[in-house]
Amino acid sequence: MADLEIRNLRVAIEGKEILKGISLALNKGEVHAIMGPNGSGKSTLALVLMGHPKYEVLEGEVWFKGQNILELEPNERAKLGLFLAFQYPVEIEGVTLSHFLWTAYRALHGNGEARISPQEIKVFRQRLKENLKKLHLDESFAQRHLNLGFSGGEKKRAEILQLLMLQPEFAILDETDSGLDIDSLKIVAEAVQSLRGPNFGALVITHYQRILHHLKPDFVHVLADGRIVASGGPELAEELEKKGYRWLTEAQGV
Ligand code: ADP
Ligand code: MG
């Protein structure tokens, strides 16, 4: 069995079936890219993996660490080592980014004790400083309210800052590259690339091939109308860049 295994996943929203039987096997050490036209169900897949309550699972299972995680709450999934970078991060006034990161960091990596040790704070602060630097963000950035008034690119970088701070085993990145200029794209891709290793896997949802130049995926899948219509290596992304999606979706009768 793969480290993260999606089996025949069928998902509906408001009675409409969006995912029509998705099966994917992901292993740590691998980066999988999911590409596909608008409205094909990419974000639905990302959100249902993390446990968004608005989606109705009609059928299927998602196995991770010996459990069908579809039965778990989102925070329990995060504790197991899953992470999602949202396509559309939500603005939360009154919560600073650093406070948000600290709370999440402590929930995942804390010693479970209510008392906070000075050492713990020191390690957190040091990591925050390093990761802000990695993302070319000023230290004052962490004192701003979560996503409030952030530019599109800053929101995406804040998502990646969370990823770097929380160091999950599996990260799902939902169009983290959309809305980024070329320099920011490179910074974000390199930050994700720096996490690559035997204990980290990623599912990178993207519309464009550009991020994949930096973040060379091991596998590329195409999602169209709720189904995986093609899977291959990095060369598939290049083929899509040249030919678009139609040749695939037409061949499948979608
Ligand atoms: P993608 O991320 O690939 O662009 P999404 O997963 O966001 O696609 O959306 C897949 C389909 O689900 C779209 O047709 C979208 O209109 C539909 N959908 C998403 N949210 C809702 C909703 N709240 N009510 C009805 N349909 C929805
Ligand atoms: Mg989407």
XYZ file of C-alpha atoms and ligand atoms in Angstrom:
282
model
C 0.000 0.000 0.000
C 1.182 3.502 -0.803
C 1.895 6.006 1.990
C -1.190 7.997 0.988
C -3.734 6.056 -0.997
C -6.912 7.421 -2.519
C -9.309 4.687 -3.573
C -12.274 5.223 -5.871
C -13.183 8.554 -4.322
C -16.572 9.915 -5.320
C -17.593 13.294 -3.911
C -20.655 15.496 -4.302
C -21.466 19.064 -3.428
C -25.055 20.144 -3.044
C -26.177 16.910 -4.639
C -23.937 17.289 -7.699
C -21.246 14.683 -8.212
C -17.897 16.418 -8.737
C -15.329 13.665 -8.235
C -16.339 10.535 -10.099
C -13.997 7.850 -8.850
C -10.450 9.065 -8.188
C -7.699 6.617 -7.351
C -4.157 7.775 -6.669
C -1.204 6.256 -4.855
C 1.286 8.725 -3.399
C 4.487 7.920 -1.593
C 6.736 9.999 0.560
C 9.715 11.194 -1.415
C 7.502 11.856 -4.439
C 5.985 14.983 -5.929
C 2.800 14.477 -7.897
C 1.339 17.239 -10.007
C -2.348 17.454 -10.791
C -3.286 19.537 -13.773
C -6.604 20.046 -15.462
C -9.092 22.560 -16.823
C -11.052 24.957 -14.620
C -13.894 23.326 -12.771
C -12.550 19.800 -13.177
C -12.553 19.160 -9.420
C -8.963 19.877 -8.403
C -9.846 22.060 -5.414
C -12.620 19.669 -4.474
C -10.028 16.898 -4.230
C -7.702 19.082 -2.150
C -10.440 20.195 0.235
C -11.982 16.770 0.674
C -8.573 15.282 1.506
C -8.232 17.828 4.306
C -11.816 17.339 5.518
C -13.813 20.373 4.419
C -17.336 19.815 5.777
C -19.264 21.028 2.738
C -18.307 18.023 0.613
C -20.243 14.787 0.732
C -18.211 11.630 0.247
C -20.386 9.225 -1.741
C -17.901 6.407 -1.971
C -14.247 5.584 -1.499
C -11.491 5.714 1.052
C -8.282 7.613 1.698
C -5.675 5.618 3.596
C -2.855 7.284 5.513
C -0.889 5.698 8.343
C -3.230 2.760 8.625
C -6.402 4.835 8.893
C -9.162 5.848 6.545
C -8.700 9.566 7.137
C -12.117 10.422 5.716
C -13.396 9.458 9.166
C -11.177 12.004 10.914
C -11.601 15.698 11.707
C -9.368 18.171 9.814
C -7.216 18.827 12.898
C -6.699 15.090 13.361
C -5.599 14.829 9.732
C -3.153 17.680 10.312
C -1.781 15.909 13.390
C -1.194 12.803 11.296
C 0.945 14.915 8.971
C -1.287 16.314 6.229
C -1.187 19.942 5.160
C -3.175 22.018 2.689
C -2.184 25.343 1.144
C -5.456 26.922 0.060
C -6.135 28.252 -3.425
C -8.075 31.081 -1.792
C -6.655 31.796 1.695
C -9.176 33.389 4.053
C -8.576 36.774 5.703
C -8.868 36.717 9.501
C -8.804 40.046 11.260
C -7.585 40.088 14.840
C -5.227 37.123 14.486
C -1.640 37.926 13.630
C 0.219 35.598 11.309
C 2.821 34.882 13.994
C 0.160 34.055 16.586
C -1.610 31.804 14.099
C 1.641 30.019 13.232
C 2.579 29.602 16.885
C -0.815 28.102 17.746
C -0.701 25.653 14.844
C 2.970 24.840 15.459
C 2.350 24.139 19.118
C -0.718 22.004 18.381
C 1.316 19.845 16.011
C 4.786 19.854 17.522
C 4.233 20.873 21.137
C 4.939 18.589 24.072
C 1.261 18.520 24.965
C 1.852 20.452 28.166
C 0.047 23.699 28.858
C 3.240 25.276 30.172
C 5.367 26.824 27.477
C 9.100 26.538 27.928
C 11.381 29.423 26.948
C 13.352 26.949 24.825
C 10.235 26.139 22.814
C 9.631 29.806 22.058
C 13.242 30.311 21.119
C 13.210 27.469 18.594
C 9.951 28.730 17.104
C 11.217 32.302 16.777
C 14.432 31.152 15.177
C 12.589 29.014 12.646
C 10.148 31.798 11.867
C 13.005 34.173 11.218
C 14.784 31.719 8.915
C 11.649 30.856 6.976
C 10.607 34.482 6.498
C 14.045 35.078 5.067
C 13.748 32.079 2.776
C 10.557 33.557 1.368
C 12.045 37.048 1.074
C 9.543 38.403 3.587
C 10.276 41.116 6.098
C 10.108 40.166 9.793
C 7.298 42.679 10.301
C 5.189 40.595 7.905
C 4.496 38.076 10.697
C 2.917 40.819 12.805
C 0.224 41.548 10.259
C -3.240 40.054 10.597
C -3.708 36.762 8.804
C -4.050 37.482 5.082
C -5.753 40.803 5.810
C -4.939 43.174 2.987
C -2.208 40.832 1.719
C -1.611 40.936 -2.014
C -2.326 37.733 -3.942
C 1.361 36.895 -3.909
C 1.711 37.595 -0.164
C -1.225 35.299 0.604
C 0.429 32.487 -1.307
C 3.745 33.113 0.423
C 1.980 33.091 3.794
C 0.606 29.643 2.913
C 4.122 28.445 2.120
C 5.395 29.989 5.350
C 2.902 27.760 7.174
C 4.181 24.781 5.211
C 7.790 25.546 6.152
C 6.921 26.080 9.815
C 4.731 23.002 10.228
C 6.846 20.572 8.175
C 4.126 18.049 7.366
C 4.746 14.661 5.790
C 2.340 15.340 2.949
C 1.510 18.735 1.517
C -1.295 19.522 -0.874
C -0.691 22.802 -2.671
C -3.748 24.128 -4.445
C -2.657 26.499 -7.207
C -0.051 28.100 -5.005
C 1.527 29.391 -8.210
C -1.537 31.300 -9.435
C -1.211 35.039 -9.124
C 2.524 34.952 -8.485
C 4.945 36.979 -10.545
C 7.997 35.179 -11.923
C 10.286 36.083 -9.009
C 7.755 35.069 -6.344
C 7.060 31.852 -8.203
C 10.722 30.964 -8.085
C 10.964 31.794 -4.367
C 7.915 29.664 -3.562
C 8.992 26.756 -5.765
C 12.487 26.753 -4.262
C 11.049 26.791 -0.740
C 8.936 23.721 -1.532
C 11.883 22.127 -3.300
C 13.952 22.580 -0.121
C 11.541 20.263 1.716
C 12.008 17.433 -0.753
C 13.408 14.277 0.736
C 12.473 10.745 1.762
C 10.073 11.934 4.465
C 8.080 14.422 2.448
C 5.529 13.990 -0.289
C 3.509 16.585 -2.172
C 0.461 16.865 -4.351
C 0.888 20.025 -6.371
C -2.221 21.289 -8.110
C -1.431 23.683 -10.881
C -2.792 25.186 -14.011
C 0.527 25.985 -15.575
C 3.685 24.137 -16.289
C 5.868 26.951 -15.050
C 6.085 25.907 -11.398
C 6.899 22.386 -12.545
C 10.099 23.631 -14.199
C 11.370 24.519 -10.729
C 9.669 21.728 -8.851
C 10.268 18.731 -11.025
C 7.387 16.344 -10.393
C 7.847 12.589 -10.465
C 4.304 12.064 -11.746
C 1.778 14.213 -13.556
C -1.957 13.478 -13.581
C -4.675 15.190 -15.531
C -8.050 15.663 -13.898
C -10.964 16.408 -16.200
C -14.624 16.348 -15.270
C -13.937 14.582 -11.986
C -11.804 11.797 -13.387
C -8.083 11.184 -13.854
C -7.884 10.994 -17.638
C -4.115 10.654 -17.987
C -1.083 9.946 -15.818
C 2.550 10.071 -16.778
C 5.928 11.541 -16.016
C 7.080 15.165 -16.307
C 6.917 14.896 -20.107
C 3.117 14.824 -19.860
C 3.137 18.367 -18.467
C 5.212 19.516 -21.437
C 2.852 17.853 -23.857
C -0.085 19.618 -22.191
C 1.719 22.927 -22.438
C 1.963 22.461 -26.199
C -1.347 20.834 -26.954
C -3.726 21.971 -24.201
C -6.219 19.616 -22.579
C -8.697 19.061 -25.383
C -6.893 16.209 -27.118
C -7.041 14.271 -23.846
C -10.586 15.068 -22.841
C -11.914 14.427 -26.361
C -10.112 11.107 -26.548
C -11.846 10.158 -23.301
C -15.226 11.359 -24.494
C -15.435 13.818 -21.573
P -11.093 23.323 -9.997
O -10.358 23.554 -8.723
O -10.560 22.186 -10.800
O -11.186 24.564 -10.839
P -13.377 22.939 -8.261
O -13.085 21.718 -7.470
O -13.224 24.241 -7.584
O -12.590 22.898 -9.646
O -14.894 22.873 -8.770
C -15.406 21.709 -9.404
C -16.866 21.911 -9.744
O -17.619 22.008 -8.549
C -17.159 23.190 -10.531
O -18.050 22.866 -11.564
C -17.784 24.092 -9.497
O -18.717 24.970 -10.083
C -18.492 23.094 -8.606
N -18.726 23.634 -7.262
C -17.805 24.038 -6.384
N -18.371 24.529 -5.260
C -19.717 24.431 -5.448
C -20.869 24.757 -4.677
N -20.749 25.303 -3.457
N -22.073 24.497 -5.209
C -22.191 23.940 -6.425
N -21.150 23.618 -7.214
C -19.926 23.851 -6.737
Mg -9.342 25.121 -7.901
